[in-house]
């Protein structure tokens, strides 16, 4: 039986460069001969697309609990259809957003972040390592407005993103959770992220 794979989650506020970094990381690991699955939340399933449409709509009309339920349902199918099978085949899965996004984004709507985390830990496979990319909200928003092809989202509100960032910042570092400064140029952030991940994979391989 193949050795179980590794689940890496990239997290952070909109505009932190997460998706760019997830792609650069996947390419660098593949170059080293590793089998990588790059995936993201919300997913490309019909539910994932519905969530995306909602976020790109004009109004945030769902109550926080309903929003959370949608993300949880989408994550459940993500785990069952993509993450678990890839892990069973021994692959490295990089998820561009995972359950800390619910902790931070739905927590910032007034739900209890610790409770959201606990609910997810029961329902979804734990990431072996989650990396939260950090940068000031003003810088993230400036990056977003410099990306004209990105549709506006109902979550693009400075005060809301400050609360999201504060919840992310409150997540305690440990062997399976790290914060990484993402305020520098993308190649610099990539180098730092890659070295963190390679070190992690080396240690994980020794376990
Ligand atoms: P994206 O812009 O990274 O594709 O994500 C779409 C939006 O969905 C983003 O504003 C963050 C939000 N989101 C949540 O609010 N909760 C979640 O659990 C996830 C996965 C995303």
PDB file of C-alpha atoms and ligand atoms in Angstrom:
ATOM      1  CA  UNK A   1       0.000   0.000   0.000  1.00  0.00           C
ATOM      2  CA  UNK A   2       1.301   3.502  -0.867  1.00  0.00           C
ATOM      3  CA  UNK A   3       2.487   5.650   2.031  1.00  0.00           C
ATOM      4  CA  UNK A   4      -0.191   8.220   2.951  1.00  0.00           C
ATOM      5  CA  UNK A   5       0.408  11.573   1.269  1.00  0.00           C
ATOM      6  CA  UNK A   6       0.727  15.004   2.806  1.00  0.00           C
ATOM      7  CA  UNK A   7      -1.920  17.719   2.970  1.00  0.00           C
ATOM      8  CA  UNK A   8      -0.652  21.296   2.812  1.00  0.00           C
ATOM      9  CA  UNK A   9      -3.081  24.213   3.151  1.00  0.00           C
ATOM     10  CA  UNK A  10      -2.320  27.771   2.072  1.00  0.00           C
ATOM     11  CA  UNK A  11      -4.337  30.410   3.853  1.00  0.00           C
ATOM     12  CA  UNK A  12      -4.614  34.170   4.148  1.00  0.00           C
ATOM     13  CA  UNK A  13      -6.757  37.186   3.333  1.00  0.00           C
ATOM     14  CA  UNK A  14      -7.807  37.980  -0.241  1.00  0.00           C
ATOM     15  CA  UNK A  15      -4.912  39.640  -2.053  1.00  0.00           C
ATOM     16  CA  UNK A  16      -2.177  37.982   0.024  1.00  0.00           C
ATOM     17  CA  UNK A  17      -0.840  36.166  -3.060  1.00  0.00           C
ATOM     18  CA  UNK A  18      -1.961  32.709  -1.948  1.00  0.00           C
ATOM     19  CA  UNK A  19      -3.018  31.416  -5.360  1.00  0.00           C
ATOM     20  CA  UNK A  20       0.196  32.591  -7.060  1.00  0.00           C
ATOM     21  CA  UNK A  21       2.214  31.004  -4.268  1.00  0.00           C
ATOM     22  CA  UNK A  22       0.237  27.763  -4.436  1.00  0.00           C
ATOM     23  CA  UNK A  23       1.016  27.503  -8.171  1.00  0.00           C
ATOM     24  CA  UNK A  24       4.716  28.336  -7.736  1.00  0.00           C
ATOM     25  CA  UNK A  25       4.990  25.836  -4.890  1.00  0.00           C
ATOM     26  CA  UNK A  26       3.256  23.065  -6.849  1.00  0.00           C
ATOM     27  CA  UNK A  27       5.576  23.647  -9.829  1.00  0.00           C
ATOM     28  CA  UNK A  28       8.707  23.635  -7.640  1.00  0.00           C
ATOM     29  CA  UNK A  29       7.717  20.398  -5.902  1.00  0.00           C
ATOM     30  CA  UNK A  30       6.861  18.742  -9.235  1.00  0.00           C
ATOM     31  CA  UNK A  31      10.280  19.790 -10.556  1.00  0.00           C
ATOM     32  CA  UNK A  32      11.764  17.822  -7.675  1.00  0.00           C
ATOM     33  CA  UNK A  33       9.945  14.735  -8.911  1.00  0.00           C
ATOM     34  CA  UNK A  34       7.157  14.797  -6.324  1.00  0.00           C
ATOM     35  CA  UNK A  35       3.571  13.956  -7.191  1.00  0.00           C
ATOM     36  CA  UNK A  36       1.454  17.011  -6.460  1.00  0.00           C
ATOM     37  CA  UNK A  37      -2.258  17.738  -6.616  1.00  0.00           C
ATOM     38  CA  UNK A  38      -3.095  21.441  -6.583  1.00  0.00           C
ATOM     39  CA  UNK A  39      -6.647  22.118  -5.509  1.00  0.00           C
ATOM     40  CA  UNK A  40      -8.698  24.966  -4.065  1.00  0.00           C
ATOM     41  CA  UNK A  41     -11.769  26.030  -2.110  1.00  0.00           C
ATOM     42  CA  UNK A  42     -14.404  26.925  -3.031  1.00  0.00           C
ATOM     43  CA  UNK A  43     -14.038  23.981  -5.437  1.00  0.00           C
ATOM     44  CA  UNK A  44     -15.111  23.688  -9.079  1.00  0.00           C
ATOM     45  CA  UNK A  45     -18.134  21.488  -8.226  1.00  0.00           C
ATOM     46  CA  UNK A  46     -21.624  22.890  -8.826  1.00  0.00           C
ATOM     47  CA  UNK A  47     -21.809  23.847  -5.140  1.00  0.00           C
ATOM     48  CA  UNK A  48     -18.376  25.478  -5.300  1.00  0.00           C
ATOM     49  CA  UNK A  49     -19.422  27.487  -8.357  1.00  0.00           C
ATOM     50  CA  UNK A  50     -22.625  28.538  -6.634  1.00  0.00           C
ATOM     51  CA  UNK A  51     -20.619  29.810  -3.630  1.00  0.00           C
ATOM     52  CA  UNK A  52     -18.300  31.751  -5.959  1.00  0.00           C
ATOM     53  CA  UNK A  53     -21.291  33.334  -7.736  1.00  0.00           C
ATOM     54  CA  UNK A  54     -22.722  34.313  -4.361  1.00  0.00           C
ATOM     55  CA  UNK A  55     -19.418  35.948  -3.348  1.00  0.00           C
ATOM     56  CA  UNK A  56     -19.308  37.826  -6.644  1.00  0.00           C
ATOM     57  CA  UNK A  57     -22.910  38.965  -6.295  1.00  0.00           C
ATOM     58  CA  UNK A  58     -24.081  42.368  -5.138  1.00  0.00           C
ATOM     59  CA  UNK A  59     -25.252  41.507  -1.644  1.00  0.00           C
ATOM     60  CA  UNK A  60     -24.301  39.200   1.250  1.00  0.00           C
ATOM     61  CA  UNK A  61     -27.854  38.101   2.059  1.00  0.00           C
ATOM     62  CA  UNK A  62     -27.183  34.733   3.765  1.00  0.00           C
ATOM     63  CA  UNK A  63     -26.893  34.639   7.555  1.00  0.00           C
ATOM     64  CA  UNK A  64     -23.414  33.622   8.806  1.00  0.00           C
ATOM     65  CA  UNK A  65     -24.516  30.112   9.805  1.00  0.00           C
ATOM     66  CA  UNK A  66     -25.930  29.478   6.303  1.00  0.00           C
ATOM     67  CA  UNK A  67     -22.710  30.684   4.722  1.00  0.00           C
ATOM     68  CA  UNK A  68     -20.695  28.412   6.987  1.00  0.00           C
ATOM     69  CA  UNK A  69     -22.916  25.451   6.114  1.00  0.00           C
ATOM     70  CA  UNK A  70     -22.284  25.997   2.409  1.00  0.00           C
ATOM     71  CA  UNK A  71     -18.515  26.040   2.884  1.00  0.00           C
ATOM     72  CA  UNK A  72     -18.700  22.966   5.131  1.00  0.00           C
ATOM     73  CA  UNK A  73     -20.749  21.057   2.544  1.00  0.00           C
ATOM     74  CA  UNK A  74     -18.327  22.059  -0.198  1.00  0.00           C
ATOM     75  CA  UNK A  75     -15.382  20.974   1.977  1.00  0.00           C
ATOM     76  CA  UNK A  76     -17.022  17.629   2.688  1.00  0.00           C
ATOM     77  CA  UNK A  77     -17.203  16.862  -1.050  1.00  0.00           C
ATOM     78  CA  UNK A  78     -13.703  18.277  -1.573  1.00  0.00           C
ATOM     79  CA  UNK A  79     -12.281  15.875   1.023  1.00  0.00           C
ATOM     80  CA  UNK A  80     -14.234  12.864  -0.228  1.00  0.00           C
ATOM     81  CA  UNK A  81     -13.690  13.411  -3.954  1.00  0.00           C
ATOM     82  CA  UNK A  82     -10.255  15.021  -4.205  1.00  0.00           C
ATOM     83  CA  UNK A  83      -8.218  15.155  -1.006  1.00  0.00           C
ATOM     84  CA  UNK A  84      -8.700  11.710   0.516  1.00  0.00           C
ATOM     85  CA  UNK A  85      -8.164   9.801  -2.759  1.00  0.00           C
ATOM     86  CA  UNK A  86      -4.961  11.765  -3.501  1.00  0.00           C
ATOM     87  CA  UNK A  87      -3.640  11.224   0.029  1.00  0.00           C
ATOM     88  CA  UNK A  88      -4.396   7.507  -0.277  1.00  0.00           C
ATOM     89  CA  UNK A  89      -2.221   7.467  -3.422  1.00  0.00           C
ATOM     90  CA  UNK A  90       0.654   9.034  -1.467  1.00  0.00           C
ATOM     91  CA  UNK A  91       0.468  12.419  -3.220  1.00  0.00           C
ATOM     92  CA  UNK A  92       1.210  15.874  -1.891  1.00  0.00           C
ATOM     93  CA  UNK A  93      -2.015  17.854  -1.882  1.00  0.00           C
ATOM     94  CA  UNK A  94      -1.795  21.648  -1.864  1.00  0.00           C
ATOM     95  CA  UNK A  95      -5.127  23.249  -1.066  1.00  0.00           C
ATOM     96  CA  UNK A  96      -5.479  26.934  -1.866  1.00  0.00           C
ATOM     97  CA  UNK A  97      -7.757  27.660   1.129  1.00  0.00           C
ATOM     98  CA  UNK A  98      -9.041  25.034   3.533  1.00  0.00           C
ATOM     99  CA  UNK A  99     -10.764  25.061   6.874  1.00  0.00           C
ATOM    100  CA  UNK A 100      -8.908  27.996   8.428  1.00  0.00           C
ATOM    101  CA  UNK A 101     -10.708  30.102   5.804  1.00  0.00           C
ATOM    102  CA  UNK A 102     -14.020  29.215   7.468  1.00  0.00           C
ATOM    103  CA  UNK A 103     -12.516  29.891  10.900  1.00  0.00           C
ATOM    104  CA  UNK A 104     -11.348  33.362   9.823  1.00  0.00           C
ATOM    105  CA  UNK A 105     -14.006  34.470   7.292  1.00  0.00           C
ATOM    106  CA  UNK A 106     -17.132  33.120   8.973  1.00  0.00           C
ATOM    107  CA  UNK A 107     -15.595  33.844  12.399  1.00  0.00           C
ATOM    108  CA  UNK A 108     -15.294  37.467  11.266  1.00  0.00           C
ATOM    109  CA  UNK A 109     -19.072  37.457  10.751  1.00  0.00           C
ATOM    110  CA  UNK A 110     -19.548  36.823  14.479  1.00  0.00           C
ATOM    111  CA  UNK A 111     -19.503  33.019  14.701  1.00  0.00           C
ATOM    112  CA  UNK A 112     -17.137  31.523  17.277  1.00  0.00           C
ATOM    113  CA  UNK A 113     -13.813  30.771  15.500  1.00  0.00           C
ATOM    114  CA  UNK A 114     -12.834  28.038  17.988  1.00  0.00           C
ATOM    115  CA  UNK A 115     -16.141  26.308  17.462  1.00  0.00           C
ATOM    116  CA  UNK A 116     -15.770  26.469  13.671  1.00  0.00           C
ATOM    117  CA  UNK A 117     -12.293  24.964  14.015  1.00  0.00           C
ATOM    118  CA  UNK A 118     -13.542  22.163  16.265  1.00  0.00           C
ATOM    119  CA  UNK A 119     -16.416  21.367  13.858  1.00  0.00           C
ATOM    120  CA  UNK A 120     -13.989  21.145  10.950  1.00  0.00           C
ATOM    121  CA  UNK A 121     -11.479  19.010  12.811  1.00  0.00           C
ATOM    122  CA  UNK A 122     -14.222  16.433  13.337  1.00  0.00           C
ATOM    123  CA  UNK A 123     -15.518  16.573   9.784  1.00  0.00           C
ATOM    124  CA  UNK A 124     -12.450  17.065   7.573  1.00  0.00           C
ATOM    125  CA  UNK A 125      -8.984  15.538   7.373  1.00  0.00           C
ATOM    126  CA  UNK A 126      -6.475  17.679   9.276  1.00  0.00           C
ATOM    127  CA  UNK A 127      -3.870  19.469   7.186  1.00  0.00           C
ATOM    128  CA  UNK A 128      -0.374  18.197   7.968  1.00  0.00           C
ATOM    129  CA  UNK A 129       0.746  21.796   7.618  1.00  0.00           C
ATOM    130  CA  UNK A 130      -1.239  25.009   7.162  1.00  0.00           C
ATOM    131  CA  UNK A 131       0.683  28.148   6.190  1.00  0.00           C
ATOM    132  CA  UNK A 132      -1.033  31.482   6.726  1.00  0.00           C
ATOM    133  CA  UNK A 133       0.412  34.160   4.443  1.00  0.00           C
ATOM    134  CA  UNK A 134       0.367  37.504   6.210  1.00  0.00           C
ATOM    135  CA  UNK A 135       0.386  41.054   4.940  1.00  0.00           C
ATOM    136  CA  UNK A 136      -1.342  44.303   5.911  1.00  0.00           C
ATOM    137  CA  UNK A 137      -4.948  44.609   4.699  1.00  0.00           C
ATOM    138  CA  UNK A 138      -4.216  47.904   2.895  1.00  0.00           C
ATOM    139  CA  UNK A 139      -1.451  46.211   0.898  1.00  0.00           C
ATOM    140  CA  UNK A 140      -3.723  43.249   0.067  1.00  0.00           C
ATOM    141  CA  UNK A 141      -6.497  45.558  -1.145  1.00  0.00           C
ATOM    142  CA  UNK A 142      -4.012  47.543  -3.236  1.00  0.00           C
ATOM    143  CA  UNK A 143      -2.869  44.281  -4.873  1.00  0.00           C
ATOM    144  CA  UNK A 144      -6.498  43.357  -5.599  1.00  0.00           C
ATOM    145  CA  UNK A 145      -7.299  46.653  -7.242  1.00  0.00           C
ATOM    146  CA  UNK A 146      -4.178  46.276  -9.380  1.00  0.00           C
ATOM    147  CA  UNK A 147      -5.660  42.992 -10.709  1.00  0.00           C
ATOM    148  CA  UNK A 148      -8.475  44.301 -12.962  1.00  0.00           C
ATOM    149  CA  UNK A 149      -9.477  40.813 -14.206  1.00  0.00           C
ATOM    150  CA  UNK A 150     -10.441  39.745 -10.666  1.00  0.00           C
ATOM    151  CA  UNK A 151     -14.196  40.183 -10.036  1.00  0.00           C
ATOM    152  CA  UNK A 152     -15.178  42.196  -6.976  1.00  0.00           C
ATOM    153  CA  UNK A 153     -16.368  40.064  -4.036  1.00  0.00           C
ATOM    154  CA  UNK A 154     -18.836  40.827  -1.242  1.00  0.00           C
ATOM    155  CA  UNK A 155     -15.976  40.156   1.184  1.00  0.00           C
ATOM    156  CA  UNK A 156     -13.778  42.978  -0.239  1.00  0.00           C
ATOM    157  CA  UNK A 157     -14.473  45.296   2.657  1.00  0.00           C
ATOM    158  CA  UNK A 158     -11.510  46.753   4.580  1.00  0.00           C
ATOM    159  CA  UNK A 159     -13.150  46.567   8.035  1.00  0.00           C
ATOM    160  CA  UNK A 160     -14.284  42.992   7.456  1.00  0.00           C
ATOM    161  CA  UNK A 161     -10.873  41.922   6.125  1.00  0.00           C
ATOM    162  CA  UNK A 162      -9.235  43.476   9.213  1.00  0.00           C
ATOM    163  CA  UNK A 163     -11.366  41.159  11.365  1.00  0.00           C
ATOM    164  CA  UNK A 164     -10.507  38.192   9.133  1.00  0.00           C
ATOM    165  CA  UNK A 165      -6.793  39.062   9.403  1.00  0.00           C
ATOM    166  CA  UNK A 166      -7.056  39.376  13.195  1.00  0.00           C
ATOM    167  CA  UNK A 167      -8.548  35.884  13.497  1.00  0.00           C
ATOM    168  CA  UNK A 168      -5.856  34.448  11.232  1.00  0.00           C
ATOM    169  CA  UNK A 169      -3.225  36.230  13.342  1.00  0.00           C
ATOM    170  CA  UNK A 170      -4.726  34.691  16.480  1.00  0.00           C
ATOM    171  CA  UNK A 171      -4.173  31.132  15.240  1.00  0.00           C
ATOM    172  CA  UNK A 172      -1.328  29.803  17.322  1.00  0.00           C
ATOM    173  CA  UNK A 173       1.792  28.562  15.570  1.00  0.00           C
ATOM    174  CA  UNK A 174       2.688  24.931  16.117  1.00  0.00           C
ATOM    175  CA  UNK A 175       4.163  21.980  14.225  1.00  0.00           C
ATOM    176  CA  UNK A 176       1.140  21.982  11.877  1.00  0.00           C
ATOM    177  CA  UNK A 177       0.522  25.741  11.595  1.00  0.00           C
ATOM    178  CA  UNK A 178       2.891  28.500  10.488  1.00  0.00           C
ATOM    179  CA  UNK A 179       2.565  32.193   9.654  1.00  0.00           C
ATOM    180  CA  UNK A 180       4.703  33.529   6.794  1.00  0.00           C
ATOM    181  CA  UNK A 181       5.333  37.172   5.886  1.00  0.00           C
ATOM    182  CA  UNK A 182       3.962  37.640   2.345  1.00  0.00           C
ATOM    183  CA  UNK A 183       4.552  41.373   2.020  1.00  0.00           C
ATOM    184  CA  UNK A 184       7.693  41.001  -0.127  1.00  0.00           C
ATOM    185  CA  UNK A 185       7.962  40.402  -3.879  1.00  0.00           C
ATOM    186  CA  UNK A 186       6.446  37.052  -5.021  1.00  0.00           C
ATOM    187  CA  UNK A 187       9.804  35.354  -5.822  1.00  0.00           C
ATOM    188  CA  UNK A 188      11.051  36.166  -2.313  1.00  0.00           C
ATOM    189  CA  UNK A 189       7.880  34.827  -0.682  1.00  0.00           C
ATOM    190  CA  UNK A 190       8.124  31.734  -2.889  1.00  0.00           C
ATOM    191  CA  UNK A 191      11.699  31.049  -1.768  1.00  0.00           C
ATOM    192  CA  UNK A 192      10.729  31.354   1.895  1.00  0.00           C
ATOM    193  CA  UNK A 193       7.637  29.186   1.463  1.00  0.00           C
ATOM    194  CA  UNK A 194       9.488  26.523  -0.518  1.00  0.00           C
ATOM    195  CA  UNK A 195      12.234  26.275   2.065  1.00  0.00           C
ATOM    196  CA  UNK A 196       9.662  25.970   4.862  1.00  0.00           C
ATOM    197  CA  UNK A 197       7.789  23.224   2.996  1.00  0.00           C
ATOM    198  CA  UNK A 198      10.922  21.279   2.009  1.00  0.00           C
ATOM    199  CA  UNK A 199      12.102  21.346   5.605  1.00  0.00           C
ATOM    200  CA  UNK A 200       8.683  20.168   6.717  1.00  0.00           C
ATOM    201  CA  UNK A 201       8.576  17.344   4.150  1.00  0.00           C
ATOM    202  CA  UNK A 202      12.048  16.205   5.167  1.00  0.00           C
ATOM    203  CA  UNK A 203      11.050  16.050   8.833  1.00  0.00           C
ATOM    204  CA  UNK A 204       7.719  14.406   7.968  1.00  0.00           C
ATOM    205  CA  UNK A 205       9.600  11.760   5.950  1.00  0.00           C
ATOM    206  CA  UNK A 206      11.729  10.916   8.983  1.00  0.00           C
ATOM    207  CA  UNK A 207       8.690  10.334  11.200  1.00  0.00           C
TER     208      UNK A 207
HETATM  209  P1  LIG B   1     -10.933  32.980  -3.271  1.00  0.00           P
HETATM  210  O1  LIG B   1     -11.070  34.430  -3.631  1.00  0.00           O
HETATM  211  O2  LIG B   1      -9.682  32.648  -2.535  1.00  0.00           O
HETATM  212  O3  LIG B   1     -11.169  32.082  -4.433  1.00  0.00           O
HETATM  213  O4  LIG B   1     -12.122  32.646  -2.231  1.00  0.00           O
HETATM  214  C1  LIG B   1     -13.402  33.132  -2.420  1.00  0.00           C
HETATM  215  C2  LIG B   1     -13.924  33.764  -1.164  1.00  0.00           C
HETATM  216  O5  LIG B   1     -14.464  32.741  -0.318  1.00  0.00           O
HETATM  217  C3  LIG B   1     -12.891  34.510  -0.347  1.00  0.00           C
HETATM  218  O6  LIG B   1     -13.345  35.833  -0.100  1.00  0.00           O
HETATM  219  C4  LIG B   1     -12.847  33.767   0.959  1.00  0.00           C
HETATM  220  C5  LIG B   1     -14.170  33.071   1.023  1.00  0.00           C
HETATM  221  N1  LIG B   1     -14.201  31.854   1.857  1.00  0.00           N
HETATM  222  C6  LIG B   1     -14.907  31.880   3.045  1.00  0.00           C
HETATM  223  O7  LIG B   1     -15.488  32.898   3.410  1.00  0.00           O
HETATM  224  N2  LIG B   1     -14.945  30.734   3.804  1.00  0.00           N
HETATM  225  C7  LIG B   1     -14.338  29.571   3.429  1.00  0.00           C
HETATM  226  O8  LIG B   1     -14.409  28.561   4.144  1.00  0.00           O
HETATM  227  C8  LIG B   1     -13.615  29.561   2.169  1.00  0.00           C
HETATM  228  C9  LIG B   1     -12.946  28.312   1.708  1.00  0.00           C
HETATM  229  C10 LIG B   1     -13.582  30.726   1.406  1.00  0.00           C
END
